[in-house]
Every structure is written in C-alpha cells, then in structure tokens.
Amino acid sequence: MKTYKKYSCLIAFVLMIFSSVSLKAQLETNGSFESTKTGVINSTDVVKGWVIQTAAGVTPAPVYEIVTDVVQQGTKALKVTVNGTGTNLWDIQIVADSIPVYKNGTYNYSIWAKSATSGAQVSFTVGNYAYSEYGAIRPATLQSSRWQRFTMQFTVTDNQKFIRAPIHLSYAGNSGNIIYLDNFQISDVNAPQLPVIVQAESGQLGSNYSILTDNNVKYITPKNNWAGLTSPGDTSRMATYQVTFPDSGTYNLFARLRVGTGAFNDDSFFYAKDFGVKKDTASADWVFVNGVASGGFSDSAAVVDAPGALGNSVWKWVNISKNTFSGVQGATFKVDLSNLTKTFQIGSREDGLDIDKIAFGKANLYFTVGALNNGLPGVTSVQSVDSTLIWKGPALATGQGKFLGNVNNGTQDNAFIKYWNQVTPENAGKWVSVGSSTDTTKWTWSGLDAAYNYAITNKLLFKDHCLIWGAQQPSWISGLTQAQQASYIETWIRQVGLRYPKLDMVDVVNEALVGHNPPDGGGGRANYKDAIGGNGTTGWDWVIWAFQKARKYIPKAKLLLNDYGIINDNSATTTYLTIINLLKDRGLIDGIGVQGHNFELASADTNTLKSNLTRLAATGLPVYITEFDLGNTGDSGTPDDNQQLQYYKKVFPVLWKHPGIKGITFWGYRPGMWATTCYLVNSDGTSRPALTWMAQYIKSNPVGVEKISSSLPSNFTLEQNYPNPFNPTTNIRYSITLTSKVTLKIYDLLGREVQTLVNDEQTPGKYSVSLNAGKLSSGIYFYQLKAGDYSATKKLMLLK
C-alpha cells in the first residue's frame, strides 16, 4: 500500500465560503425567501426556486415584494399586494418549481400565510407539469391577526421526477388586500430514513481541485499529489460543504468514488473527524483514508456496509465510517436538534482519486447502492449472508494440469487467491495506462507494478496484457513520424521486459485480425501499423516485428497472440492459423491466446468450438482462453442466474476438458466487470450458481492427471520426470498396485512444499502428471510420491 508521494505543492490560502446542499428533508431550497434580495420584485428579477406569473388581463397588476417587517421565520417573507383579479384563480400565482420527487413517494406539504385584512383566500396546490394535481387546499381562508400553517400530505402516483406547487391568489375577494407567505416546505415523510446526498462539486473547492465530467457524471479530482499522511496540509486541498440534516442522530459517512489506474497509488484522501471548520495542518482534526482501491460496491442491490471488494477504474460506494482504512476506524457524526445544519470538510491527497458524491446515512440503517444513488430510504435490517455460499478455497484449479486465473490490477482483494492461481492486469498493462506522455520518465507504472507484485507475492502466474493493440493507445502516438513511432514502441516493449523480469506470459499483439483492432488508424485506433512493418511480404510483417522485439527484450516470458471471435468462426480460425504459423516458423510464439467473451461463446455451436480448438492445438502450441466471461444473452438486463448457469454448463466443459487448453483466464468475477451480467461472485461474497456448479464440475473432472494404463502394474514406481532439465513444463509418471490415497508434491531445496499435483484416491494403474512450474524460480526441486505405505522422492531441475 502506498504511504507517500513526493511532489511539490503550491501553498495558497483559499477563503472558504459554504455551499448549500439540497436534500429530501426540505425540497424547496428557498421556501422562506431568504435567498432573494429585499424590495419589489421586477419582471426581470429571478426568485430562486419560484416562478411568478400574472395573466395579461389582471389590472391593476399585483405587486410582489420581499419584506423584512412581517415574517413568520427567518428574516424575510413574500408580500403580495392584490390590486385587481382575473378570470381564473391562477391568473395570479407563485409557483414553487422543479421540486425533486420519486414515484410512490409520500410527502408533507406545509406553508404559513396571513393577510393584512381578514377574509383573503388562497389555493395551495401541488401537481405535475401536465396540470394533474396530487393534492390541494382550496380555498384556504387567511386571518390578519396571526400567521396560520396550512398542511396536507400527498403521494406522487406517476413517474415524474420533478413536480410543481402553484399558489393561486386571484380570488375576487382578495382585491385590495395584502397576502403574506413564508416558510414553505415540502419534505419526504421518510426523511429521517433518507441518506443526505452531497454532490462533491457543490462545495467550496480549494484550488487543487478540478471539476470534470465523464458520461454525465460530474466529479471532483485533485490536480496534484500530497505526501502528508495526517492532514491536507494546505487549504488549497480542502473542500467545504454546509449540510442540512433532516433529523438528529448518529450518521455514517459514505463516498461514491473512482480509483484511478494506479490502484493503491490513487486511493487516499482525508476527511474531518467531526463537523466544523478544521485547520489544514492539524492532524487531530482529520482522518486519513488509504486503501479503498480494494473496496466498495457498485451492484444496485448491494448493501454498502462491509469493506467490499471492487478494484479501480469503476464508480463505487464505500462506507467510510464502518470500516478501517490505514489501520484507523472510521468516524461517525452526531447531529442534534438544536443545529441541523453542519459544516463538513474533506481534503485531497492523491490525484488519481475521483469523488462524485458524499453521503450521510443514519448509523442504525443499512443503505444499498441503489438507495445511495437515488436518495431512497435505508432499512433497519438486511438478510444475513449464507456462509455456505462463500467459497473458502483452495483455488479452483489447485492440483490440476491447467490454471484458472482472473484479472486483477494489484488491488488487495483478499478473496482473489481463494479462487484463482493466475493473474492478468485488466487495464494497467495497456500502453495507454502507462504512456501518459512522450516523456518516458513520466510514464505511470504504478498500476502494472501493483498487479505484478501481487502475483509475485502470492506466487501466481503472471500474464501481461498487452503490448501492441490498436485500441487504448497513448493519444500522442498517432501524431509522430513513423520513425518516432517505431522508436517509442520498441522503448515500450524494452521497458516492460526490464521492469518485470519474472513475467510468465505476455499478449504481444492483441486483436490483429482485419476488422478487429489493429493499429491501422481506422475507427479511432492508433495508426502505427506501417511504422513497424505494415503488411509487408507476409501480409503480417507488423505482427512479426512486434514478436521479434518481444523475444529480444522479454526472452524468458511465453509470447502469445491474442484475439476474439476465433474458435466460434472457422474462417477466423483459418486466418489466425496463418499468423500463428508465420510466427512459429520463426520461433517467435509460445502460446495461442483466444478470448472467450459472452458475445463469442454464448450462442456458439460446441462442435465448432471443439473443432477449432483442435485445429489450433495441432500446431503443438498450448492454447489459452484469455478473457472468459458468460452471463445474460447480449449481456443486458438484470443478471439472470439460471441463464448464466446454462451457458456455463454448455461451454465450460468444452474448454476445461480439451487437452490443448492449458489455462483459462476469467475477465472479472465480481460486480463492476465490463460485462455487467457476467460476474460470478455477488457483492456480499456469495457464489452465483454458475460458480458453485463450476467448482463441483472441476472437482469431478480433474485434468492433468492422466491414467495411461488400466492394467495392474507389479510394483509401485516413481519415474524420472521428462524432460529434465525443463522450462516450464515437464511430465511425471508413476504406478500404483493398490487403491490408495495418493499425493504427489513438489518441494524446494529447503524442504518447503511449493506445489501439490495430486491429492486424491486412485485405483491401480499407470499415471502421468503434467507439472507447470511457470511460477517457480530456476533451480533444483524434489518431487515426492506417497501412495499408501509407499513413498519415493526424485530430483528435477527447472531452467528459465
């Protein structure tokens, strides 16, 4: 986890002016007219939150005025002098406008009124913009001796998101009278259960914040980093909000945020540990949040309570108060009835952290992502998680002859290694995530570093994705000369090799087929294909060039070609084989990558899949399914457990049992995937039925241990592995004469177990096991067979 960054900071003082936050406790923000200047309201004046309308036939016209001498609450009220009336009640009206609501929401309506002379009448109404009313007080008779409060309750029965509340004054008896209005309120009856939502950009922002927009999401993001660990250190890094609460009580703090590609280098900030204006350098005033790269929830039904397990580059809600970040328990916030309006502040730290909203919710309530997104009530209890549906390990492919991996950008997802034994960086390995400018000294490696280090630390196979791809490339590359392009691309490949010496595999070229995503300049893609060889004499010289550079600079890694729409399409497989054979003839390729997305495999014919896999495997090269995901048809609608399960039952056995496939990498497994219906693990950690079925299928259909003879051998034997020395795969054969519990394990020179190949009961026969030592370092190892009372150990040598 990152603890500091060294960047210079501009020291500046920012005057903090509080901004108001609208919430569902009071939906009309200027109900007491406090935001309007005093005096007569002219036709050109704007009254915040209100529309004033007088029909042309009303003569003499009424006079609208903001006064301070006759008020019910605060310092101001609206005074309407009625000089003449019209034909309709609404010929003189003031309308509370654009009031946010939700379908089936029930609301309390309240307003205070009086008149100069008794007997004035007013209609108080509320309805939609099609003039349908939800409720009305018609007429309301006013008194001159005192202010009166008029109330009603109404329910929004249609799909309107914004409504209006007209007040009609054109009663004939009002002519010559004066009407006063004040303290108008519309509030949700569920206000005490509602979260208080604060748009991050609505506060008074220090100069280190930028306001940006992405797909209609307006958010704030820091311009620069800060090395401090205890406080923002400068008012330029502070944002200040004035928040009005609907009720007293204890509240939890939530944040909707997005961690950048730097993962744990992009996920820290500060917040004030209680309400009020804080000193920028006072560590006692602030809570340091660090580590949200591995937490949060995005699934609408997910309860934002536990830490969560989402990664970076996705908008997600995090419960700041209920969880521990940087070893510090989050703070809660107390509100009392004497002061429902509070000042709250946050502080920036890392420039890759985007914040869309902050929210406060009653600490005794639970809020889903949907409730926080839409300002809906929390609930007092949630259904407890069935612990039997939570996978506790070991990794699904443990002891098998092929791996099952997933994408991970270095986030500390503690559950990851319970499922997977191989890792691929989803976005962090793409050049666009690293090559931020033409200045190679400023390239951002933090995300890829994190994924690589995560794999090394947890002894996972690491496959980088990807070196050459027409999509998601640095924006500056297409503006260079071809010579410059080739130089930068070679530098990019060389630096990957230097920085990650223990890289196991790499997708050298991704989606090369015509019409897919080659770097040919079409469809917004990068245009450097000709700079690295173009079609040339082979038709694929640019691909050969890329593999030549990869072989030169990343000599120890397996080099893979990767593309989509292959095994479900005979013609595409034929074209793919043309490129593969060109590379194979030159000794440049070590494996074949085949994407396995929902849109490719869900509707594919399984015989076609098997046939094309066999064609690829006939090259003698291992085949890897590199981006596997299955979900709803077309990946649309609410995730359908049964539909996903049926697709897995159809497709997964074809891939798992095919001898040519040596590994499968899933393209995400929790909510927040790019394919939104294809996740396998729910936000609460429980397995979807497809994962439960797959785990049992793997257990019942082990691969990598082949029974090569059913005849009864005369002796227990353990043979020498072949080849030996090897890199990185070798075969181990053994024989057993009695049904026995058999284990076959690999140990290092210190006697530490590093891999289990077999742990099962087996019947008499001769067996062959494939060992893939891609995640082990070069050196001498021992393998030991135990079968009943028999035990034997032999030595093998791994050379990389």
XYZ file of C-alpha atoms in Angstrom, residues 56-736:
681
model
C -52.148 39.839 -19.000
C -55.803 40.627 -18.156
C -55.167 41.329 -14.480
C -55.403 45.096 -13.892
C -54.121 46.779 -11.933
C -51.293 44.250 -11.660
C -50.297 42.861 -8.277
C -47.070 43.916 -6.600
C -44.689 41.213 -5.393
C -42.182 42.229 -2.736
C -39.677 40.632 -0.357
C -40.129 42.219 3.065
C -38.466 42.001 6.453
C -41.096 43.584 8.719
C -43.792 40.867 8.569
C -42.168 37.393 8.719
C -43.014 34.005 10.207
C -39.486 32.501 10.159
C -36.057 33.880 9.468
C -35.693 37.453 8.250
C -37.768 37.577 5.048
C -41.224 36.820 3.663
C -43.133 37.338 0.393
C -45.708 40.161 0.339
C -48.276 40.180 -2.494
C -50.452 43.260 -2.856
C -53.532 42.272 -4.903
C -54.816 45.319 -6.797
C -57.102 43.513 -9.229
C -58.047 39.939 -10.128
C -58.510 37.878 -13.253
C -60.978 35.330 -14.592
C -59.143 32.264 -13.261
C -57.730 31.542 -9.832
C -54.292 31.006 -11.399
C -54.212 34.374 -13.136
C -52.175 35.494 -10.124
C -49.896 32.759 -8.915
C -46.492 31.998 -7.490
C -45.200 28.501 -8.259
C -42.604 26.521 -6.312
C -40.778 24.961 -9.250
C -38.667 21.888 -10.088
C -39.224 20.012 -6.844
C -37.414 16.620 -6.984
C -39.527 13.569 -6.135
C -39.697 9.840 -6.838
C -42.540 7.513 -7.830
C -44.799 6.422 -4.945
C -43.031 8.833 -2.620
C -45.252 10.384 0.058
C -44.618 13.999 1.057
C -45.707 16.512 3.674
C -46.745 19.952 2.400
C -46.568 22.940 4.756
C -46.849 26.739 4.328
C -47.518 29.721 6.573
C -49.780 32.578 5.437
C -51.660 35.654 6.683
C -53.319 38.715 5.196
C -53.496 42.404 6.035
C -57.290 42.249 6.270
C -59.171 39.114 7.310
C -61.050 37.114 4.700
C -58.430 36.711 1.960
C -58.467 33.319 0.225
C -55.699 31.288 -1.412
C -55.471 27.927 -3.169
C -52.425 25.802 -2.219
C -51.888 23.037 -4.799
C -49.249 20.545 -5.852
C -49.088 18.573 -9.106
C -47.142 17.674 -12.227
C -46.361 19.676 -15.328
C -49.376 18.216 -17.132
C -51.525 20.091 -14.566
C -52.681 16.942 -12.779
C -52.894 17.546 -9.052
C -51.692 15.257 -6.253
C -53.321 17.430 -3.607
C -54.884 20.842 -2.899
C -56.187 23.089 -0.127
C -58.882 25.079 -1.924
C -59.714 27.589 -0.641
C -57.645 28.430 2.391
C -59.089 31.408 4.280
C -56.470 33.656 5.858
C -56.535 35.703 9.026
C -54.977 39.080 9.732
C -54.405 38.567 13.439
C -51.877 35.771 13.178
C -49.878 33.528 10.887
C -51.593 30.235 10.055
C -49.975 26.991 8.999
C -51.655 25.023 6.187
C -50.660 21.397 5.696
C -51.507 18.376 3.583
C -49.931 15.083 2.617
C -49.719 13.797 -0.956
C -48.271 10.876 -2.903
C -46.615 11.045 -6.324
C -48.604 8.450 -8.246
C -46.877 8.749 -11.625
C -43.305 8.565 -12.917
C -42.495 12.253 -12.519
C -39.065 13.124 -11.165
C -39.840 16.838 -10.757
C -43.139 18.488 -9.800
C -44.526 21.996 -9.117
C -46.588 23.592 -6.324
C -48.692 26.570 -7.561
C -50.230 29.013 -5.082
C -53.299 30.720 -6.631
C -54.185 34.229 -5.420
C -56.762 35.506 -7.952
C -59.869 35.312 -5.735
C -62.217 38.237 -6.333
C -62.408 38.990 -2.606
C -58.646 39.483 -2.451
C -58.690 42.709 -4.456
C -57.259 45.497 -2.320
C -55.845 43.087 0.262
C -52.251 42.064 1.044
C -51.192 38.439 1.401
C -48.027 37.268 3.152
C -46.385 33.867 2.520
C -43.454 32.313 4.382
C -41.737 29.098 5.448
C -42.966 26.888 2.602
C -41.799 23.264 2.881
C -42.258 20.013 1.030
C -40.499 17.126 2.751
C -40.380 13.385 2.276
C -42.209 11.571 5.082
C -39.293 9.147 5.097
C -36.757 11.947 5.553
C -35.261 10.507 8.778
C -34.506 7.285 6.871
C -33.146 9.051 3.787
C -29.460 9.480 3.070
C -28.241 13.061 2.846
C -26.616 13.253 -0.581
C -23.982 15.887 -1.308
C -22.656 16.472 -4.818
C -18.894 16.748 -4.483
C -18.650 19.679 -6.876
C -21.244 21.695 -4.920
C -18.851 22.671 -2.152
C -16.372 25.498 -1.905
C -13.364 23.828 -3.501
C -9.715 24.614 -2.901
C -7.575 25.469 -5.900
C -6.087 21.952 -6.056
C -9.445 20.505 -7.183
C -10.723 20.263 -10.751
C -14.359 19.667 -11.712
C -14.647 17.168 -14.573
C -17.454 15.285 -16.327
C -17.478 11.685 -17.541
C -20.615 10.142 -19.088
C -22.859 12.693 -17.359
C -21.133 12.152 -14.000
C -19.740 15.444 -12.689
C -16.980 14.854 -10.162
C -14.001 16.458 -8.475
C -10.410 15.268 -8.720
C -7.150 16.627 -7.271
C -4.661 18.275 -9.614
C -1.582 17.316 -7.620
C -0.433 14.772 -5.074
C 0.468 15.375 -1.447
C 2.942 13.360 0.622
C 1.361 14.092 4.000
C -0.238 11.297 5.987
C -2.044 13.173 8.759
C -3.770 16.239 7.261
C -4.352 18.040 3.935
C -1.524 20.415 4.823
C -2.959 23.342 2.861
C -6.389 24.927 2.355
C -5.915 24.528 -1.405
C -6.513 20.804 -0.870
C -9.711 21.274 1.155
C -13.374 21.223 0.091
C -16.052 22.635 2.385
C -19.773 21.850 2.489
C -22.727 23.079 4.507
C -25.046 20.120 5.036
C -28.589 20.340 6.430
C -29.800 17.151 8.095
C -33.453 16.057 8.288
C -33.171 14.729 11.821
C -30.891 14.417 14.824
C -28.914 11.245 15.475
C -25.674 9.462 14.621
C -24.722 9.244 10.947
C -22.260 7.198 8.898
C -20.227 8.760 6.101
C -20.279 7.267 2.586
C -18.446 8.275 -0.588
C -19.060 7.490 -4.249
C -15.624 7.468 -5.786
C -13.471 6.027 -8.520
C -9.884 4.910 -8.011
C -7.566 5.544 -10.961
C -5.376 3.045 -12.813
C -2.668 3.493 -10.204
C -4.810 1.454 -7.765
C -3.118 1.891 -4.374
C -1.304 4.946 -5.685
C -4.656 6.583 -6.452
C -6.879 5.836 -3.477
C -6.242 8.092 -0.476
C -7.839 11.271 0.916
C -8.702 12.959 4.211
C -11.972 13.822 5.906
C -12.745 15.820 9.031
C -13.353 13.535 12.001
C -16.257 15.717 13.141
C -18.239 18.742 11.983
C -16.954 22.292 11.855
C -14.179 24.265 10.164
C -10.850 22.461 10.523
C -7.270 23.653 10.426
C -5.470 22.414 7.328
C -2.362 21.258 9.254
C -3.966 19.955 12.453
C -3.627 16.158 12.393
C -6.063 15.839 15.327
C -8.824 17.221 13.082
C -8.516 14.693 10.252
C -8.949 11.007 9.406
C -6.616 9.550 6.761
C -8.304 7.140 4.326
C -5.992 4.848 2.343
C -6.788 1.501 0.762
C -10.161 1.999 -0.907
C -8.687 0.580 -4.125
C -9.745 -2.864 -2.939
C -13.153 -1.979 -1.525
C -16.587 -0.710 -2.379
C -19.785 -1.773 -4.145
C -21.435 -0.944 -7.477
C -24.238 -3.504 -7.790
C -27.529 -1.680 -7.168
C -28.776 -4.279 -4.662
C -25.507 -4.481 -2.726
C -25.596 -3.246 0.864
C -22.814 -0.720 1.460
C -21.752 -1.920 4.873
C -18.712 -4.243 4.746
C -15.457 -3.128 3.063
C -16.457 -4.584 -0.329
C -14.043 -5.940 -2.911
C -14.160 -3.848 -6.085
C -10.985 -2.621 -7.722
C -10.052 0.524 -9.589
C -11.486 2.300 -12.642
C -15.110 1.783 -11.565
C -17.547 4.099 -9.779
C -18.393 2.568 -6.415
C -19.814 3.411 -2.990
C -17.651 2.930 0.088
C -18.826 3.019 3.708
C -16.117 5.213 5.209
C -17.376 5.206 8.795
C -17.922 1.479 9.334
C -14.586 0.241 8.012
C -10.915 0.508 8.839
C -8.546 2.212 6.430
C -4.832 2.684 7.163
C -5.462 0.971 10.494
C -7.838 3.714 11.661
C -11.500 3.007 12.398
C -13.783 5.367 10.524
C -15.563 8.168 12.386
C -19.308 8.636 12.838
C -21.042 12.014 13.022
C -23.532 13.237 15.648
C -26.284 15.738 14.866
C -28.534 17.378 17.474
C -31.905 19.039 17.010
C -30.630 22.443 18.090
C -28.453 22.688 14.973
C -29.356 20.577 11.950
C -27.066 22.474 9.590
C -23.423 21.405 9.815
C -20.128 22.267 8.157
C -18.207 19.284 6.771
C -14.811 19.182 5.058
C -12.668 16.764 3.072
C -9.063 17.007 1.893
C -7.296 15.690 -1.190
C -4.140 13.588 -1.301
C -3.674 11.515 -4.488
C -4.529 12.865 -7.899
C -5.977 9.634 -9.268
C -8.962 9.595 -6.895
C -12.239 10.954 -8.318
C -15.158 11.764 -5.989
C -18.705 12.093 -7.331
C -20.734 12.326 -4.112
C -20.517 12.064 -0.378
C -23.482 10.964 1.718
C -24.572 10.670 5.331
C -26.975 7.952 6.487
C -28.377 7.083 9.906
C -25.920 4.708 11.607
C -28.717 2.312 12.619
C -29.788 1.835 8.989
C -28.424 -0.108 6.040
C -28.194 1.519 2.597
C -27.901 -0.214 -0.747
C -26.038 1.218 -3.727
C -29.430 1.917 -5.301
C -30.608 3.829 -2.221
C -27.469 5.971 -2.173
C -27.608 6.593 -5.918
C -31.247 7.675 -5.818
C -31.656 9.093 -2.325
C -34.003 6.318 -1.138
C -34.627 5.235 2.473
C -32.345 2.903 4.373
C -33.645 -0.212 6.115
C -33.256 -1.419 9.681
C -32.055 -4.924 8.834
C -30.631 -6.949 5.977
C -30.810 -10.608 5.196
C -27.832 -12.421 6.682
C -25.368 -13.966 4.260
C -25.443 -17.742 3.869
C -21.828 -18.598 4.727
C -22.136 -21.933 2.917
C -22.331 -19.976 -0.341
C -18.986 -18.259 0.233
C -16.037 -20.029 -1.402
C -13.303 -20.518 1.178
C -10.651 -22.027 -1.109
C -8.429 -23.536 -2.211
C -8.020 -22.006 -5.664
C -10.338 -23.731 -8.123
C -7.542 -25.229 -10.256
C -5.373 -26.435 -7.373
C -3.780 -29.752 -8.278
C -4.961 -29.528 -11.875
C -2.907 -29.574 -15.057
C -4.145 -26.173 -16.202
C -4.670 -22.875 -14.437
C -7.767 -20.811 -13.789
C -6.929 -17.119 -13.485
C -8.540 -13.715 -13.431
C -7.888 -10.029 -13.933
C -6.509 -8.017 -11.061
C -4.836 -4.618 -11.078
C -2.989 -5.159 -7.837
C -5.886 -4.458 -5.510
C -5.715 -6.208 -2.172
C -8.721 -8.392 -2.752
C -8.199 -10.945 -0.005
C -10.590 -13.337 -1.734
C -8.725 -13.385 -5.064
C -6.273 -16.149 -4.203
C -9.097 -18.283 -2.827
C -10.370 -18.665 -6.387
C -7.502 -18.106 -8.835
C -3.888 -19.165 -9.408
C -3.057 -16.840 -12.297
C -3.427 -13.090 -12.723
C -3.687 -10.719 -15.687
C -3.843 -6.924 -15.337
C -7.124 -5.831 -16.918
C -6.216 -2.253 -17.867
C -2.945 -1.486 -16.099
C -0.885 -3.392 -18.676
C -2.234 -1.459 -21.642
C 0.096 1.178 -23.026
C -2.488 3.936 -22.556
C -2.382 3.311 -18.783
C 1.395 3.708 -18.681
C 2.434 6.039 -21.524
C 0.896 9.251 -20.246
C 3.226 11.492 -22.289
C 6.109 11.468 -24.752
C 8.434 11.907 -21.765
C 9.186 8.305 -20.839
C 10.462 9.378 -17.421
C 6.904 10.398 -16.548
C 5.258 7.130 -17.554
C 2.924 5.777 -14.880
C 3.830 2.215 -13.937
C 2.137 2.060 -10.541
C -0.895 0.049 -11.641
C 1.118 -2.540 -13.525
C 3.693 -2.657 -10.713
C 0.918 -3.430 -8.234
C -0.508 -6.273 -10.340
C 2.949 -7.759 -10.945
C 3.960 -7.508 -7.287
C 0.645 -9.019 -6.232
C 1.333 -12.017 -8.465
C 4.915 -12.444 -7.240
C 3.948 -12.097 -3.567
C 1.155 -14.661 -3.886
C 3.087 -16.993 -6.217
C 0.602 -16.614 -9.049
C 1.351 -16.998 -12.729
C 1.508 -13.514 -14.238
C 0.434 -12.802 -17.829
C 0.743 -9.220 -19.043
C -1.960 -7.751 -21.296
C -0.926 -6.328 -23.738
C 1.970 -4.771 -25.740
C 0.565 -3.940 -29.195
C -3.107 -3.075 -29.779
C -4.823 -0.548 -31.982
C -7.257 0.468 -29.241
C -6.489 2.132 -25.907
C -3.157 3.541 -27.015
C -1.498 6.816 -25.941
C -3.196 9.715 -27.728
C 0.141 11.259 -28.673
C 1.486 8.258 -30.638
C -0.555 8.904 -33.795
C 0.885 12.395 -34.229
C 4.503 11.242 -34.532
C 6.543 10.311 -37.566
C 6.822 6.612 -38.359
C 10.444 6.553 -37.205
C 9.435 8.115 -33.884
C 6.534 5.698 -33.519
C 8.754 2.660 -34.043
C 11.290 4.007 -31.556
C 8.690 4.611 -28.854
C 7.088 1.203 -29.371
C 10.456 -0.517 -29.058
C 11.145 1.507 -25.904
C 7.763 0.457 -24.503
C 8.478 -3.246 -25.076
C 12.039 -2.950 -23.737
C 10.929 -1.235 -20.547
C 8.286 -3.898 -19.861
C 10.999 -6.546 -20.116
C 13.403 -4.664 -17.857
C 10.802 -3.811 -15.233
C 9.177 -7.256 -14.967
C 11.918 -9.918 -15.220
C 9.687 -12.652 -13.758
C 6.908 -12.153 -16.278
C 5.482 -15.584 -17.177
C 3.486 -14.696 -20.299
C 2.557 -11.664 -22.352
C -0.050 -10.935 -25.010
C 2.328 -9.441 -27.562
C -0.259 -8.460 -30.169
C -3.941 -8.132 -29.354
C -6.801 -8.298 -31.892
C -4.653 -8.218 -35.026
C -7.243 -9.557 -37.466
C -8.540 -7.169 -40.114
C -11.709 -5.509 -38.871
C -10.793 -6.121 -35.252
C -8.362 -3.659 -33.652
C -5.022 -3.500 -35.479
C -3.126 -0.176 -35.169
C -4.118 0.900 -38.688
C -5.659 4.292 -37.874
C -9.207 3.196 -38.634
C -12.150 3.714 -36.297
C -10.211 5.971 -33.958
C -7.406 3.435 -33.498
C -3.701 4.256 -33.296
C -2.022 4.476 -36.710
C 1.447 2.958 -36.267
C 0.998 -0.327 -38.148
C 3.064 0.847 -41.126
C 5.755 2.184 -38.777
C 6.531 -1.353 -37.588
C 6.428 -3.153 -40.908
C 2.895 -2.906 -42.258
C 1.561 -5.870 -44.189
C 4.924 -6.426 -45.905
C 5.684 -9.539 -47.864
C 3.929 -11.920 -45.470
C 0.803 -9.835 -45.017
C 1.590 -9.719 -41.296
C 5.073 -8.188 -41.116
C 3.995 -5.764 -38.373
C 2.962 -8.668 -36.136
C 6.264 -10.441 -36.786
C 8.157 -7.216 -35.933
C 6.329 -6.957 -32.606
C 7.130 -10.574 -31.677
C 10.774 -10.127 -32.676
C 11.093 -7.193 -30.295
C 9.277 -9.063 -27.545
C 11.577 -12.073 -27.951
C 14.591 -9.756 -27.769
C 13.539 -7.782 -24.706
C 11.356 -10.278 -22.818
C 13.208 -13.535 -23.546
C 12.012 -15.532 -20.537
C 8.276 -14.979 -20.986
C 5.920 -17.024 -23.122
C 4.863 -14.898 -26.082
C 1.166 -15.104 -27.022
C -1.019 -13.883 -29.850
C -4.484 -12.895 -28.686
C -7.779 -12.187 -30.490
C -11.548 -12.556 -30.255
C -14.115 -14.287 -32.459
C -11.737 -17.153 -33.288
C -12.936 -20.586 -32.188
C -16.585 -19.781 -32.917
C -15.687 -18.938 -36.541
C -13.990 -21.424 -38.897
C -12.808 -18.700 -41.268
C -11.338 -16.620 -38.450
C -9.514 -19.690 -37.131
C -8.002 -20.253 -40.575
C -6.738 -16.682 -40.754
C -5.452 -16.926 -37.205
C -3.508 -20.086 -38.066
C -1.833 -18.234 -40.929
C -0.366 -15.697 -38.493
C 0.467 -18.372 -35.923
C 2.384 -20.479 -38.431
C 4.350 -17.452 -39.648
C 5.416 -16.794 -36.080
C 6.010 -20.457 -35.304
C 8.289 -20.888 -38.330
C 10.450 -18.076 -36.922
C 10.446 -19.413 -33.375
C 8.630 -16.355 -32.097
C 5.434 -17.685 -30.498
C 4.950 -19.847 -27.392
C 1.207 -19.932 -26.979
C -2.127 -19.115 -28.593
C -4.498 -16.746 -26.844
C -8.219 -16.984 -27.602
C -10.619 -14.569 -25.999
C -13.798 -16.123 -24.670
C -16.314 -13.348 -24.199
C -20.029 -13.743 -23.769
C -20.751 -12.364 -27.233
C -18.489 -15.037 -28.796
C -19.363 -18.208 -26.917
C -22.894 -17.966 -25.508
C -24.571 -18.806 -28.811
C -21.687 -20.759 -30.373
C -22.040 -24.345 -31.575
C -19.990 -26.567 -29.249
C -18.862 -28.822 -32.101
C -17.443 -25.777 -33.861
C -15.627 -24.767 -30.666
C -14.123 -28.246 -30.252
C -13.095 -28.489 -33.887
C -11.343 -25.142 -33.990
C -9.620 -25.730 -30.655
C -8.259 -28.970 -32.061
C -7.027 -27.135 -35.192
C -5.168 -24.636 -33.023
C -3.755 -27.309 -30.714
C -2.444 -29.228 -33.758
C 0.241 -26.550 -34.065
C 1.827 -28.051 -30.954
C 1.420 -24.787 -29.105
C -0.567 -24.533 -25.851
C -3.904 -22.736 -26.132
C -5.115 -20.284 -23.503
C -8.609 -18.882 -23.091
C -7.632 -15.348 -22.131
C -10.807 -13.313 -21.455
C -13.596 -15.653 -20.395
C -16.989 -14.357 -19.283
C -20.552 -15.606 -19.616
C -23.799 -14.001 -18.461
C -27.121 -12.917 -19.897
C -27.841 -13.173 -23.604
C -26.452 -9.971 -25.057
C -25.156 -9.011 -21.589
C -28.294 -6.966 -20.976
C -30.952 -6.705 -18.309
C -30.896 -7.894 -14.716
C -28.299 -10.644 -14.168
C -30.059 -13.979 -14.639
C -28.520 -16.758 -12.530
C -30.198 -19.573 -14.430
C -29.251 -18.243 -17.855
C -25.626 -17.873 -16.810
C -25.630 -21.381 -15.319
C -26.932 -22.903 -18.535
C -24.247 -21.149 -20.588
C -21.547 -22.413 -18.219
C -22.863 -25.974 -18.432
C -22.749 -25.715 -22.208
C -19.382 -24.025 -22.761
C -17.093 -24.624 -19.782
C -16.771 -28.422 -20.168
C -15.630 -27.944 -23.792
C -12.794 -25.691 -22.620
C -11.874 -27.486 -19.413
C -11.632 -30.961 -20.906
C -9.878 -30.051 -24.153
C -6.275 -31.289 -23.854
C -4.941 -28.399 -25.923
C -6.079 -25.765 -23.433
C -3.559 -25.165 -20.678
C -5.213 -22.293 -18.884
C -8.342 -20.144 -18.669
C -8.349 -16.515 -17.523
C -11.711 -15.103 -16.472
C -12.290 -11.440 -17.283
C -13.513 -10.404 -13.837
C -15.528 -12.191 -11.192
C -17.272 -9.567 -9.040
C -19.863 -6.885 -9.872
C -18.250 -3.988 -11.692
C -16.985 -6.034 -14.630
C -17.029 -4.532 -18.097
C -19.601 -7.230 -18.952
C -22.151 -6.308 -16.313
C -24.094 -9.603 -16.089
C -21.106 -11.953 -16.201
C -19.770 -11.791 -12.656
C -19.546 -14.992 -10.611
C -19.425 -13.689 -7.033
C -22.081 -11.404 -5.572
C -21.209 -8.222 -3.702
C -21.782 -9.999 -0.377
C -19.200 -12.642 -1.277
C -21.667 -15.429 -2.055
C -21.249 -17.521 -5.181
C -23.680 -17.355 -8.047
C -24.966 -20.799 -9.126
C -22.601 -20.916 -12.122
C -19.554 -20.703 -9.852
C -20.919 -23.306 -7.436
C -21.551 -25.655 -10.348
C -18.146 -24.979 -11.916
C -16.287 -25.718 -8.666
C -18.050 -29.070 -8.354
C -17.503 -29.848 -12.052
C -13.759 -29.260 -11.735
C -13.615 -31.488 -8.674
C -15.464 -34.243 -10.522
C -13.492 -33.811 -13.735
C -9.817 -33.373 -12.823
C -7.363 -32.716 -15.639
C -3.612 -33.008 -15.800
C -3.565 -36.456 -14.186
C -3.918 -38.967 -16.992
C -4.401 -42.672 -16.346
C -2.361 -44.145 -19.183
C -2.890 -47.813 -18.356
C -5.586 -49.739 -16.537
C -3.508 -52.934 -16.397
C -2.237 -53.839 -12.950
C 1.439 -52.912 -12.519
C 3.571 -55.300 -10.484
C 5.183 -52.625 -8.327
C 4.726 -49.121 -7.003
C 7.098 -46.945 -9.012
C 8.008 -43.289 -9.452
C 9.805 -42.497 -12.719
C 12.205 -39.684 -13.529
C 10.433 -36.658 -14.956
C 10.825 -35.917 -18.670
C 12.191 -33.659 -19.962
C 14.717 -32.838 -17.279
C 16.002 -30.121 -17.077
C 12.799 -28.377 -18.242
C 11.150 -24.958 -18.735
C 8.433 -24.608 -17.595
C 6.540 -27.896 -18.084
C 7.528 -31.495 -17.574
C 5.765 -34.860 -17.147
C 5.967 -37.188 -14.161
C 4.894 -40.838 -14.419
C 4.147 -43.282 -11.613
C 2.437 -46.623 -10.985
C 0.340 -47.888 -8.076
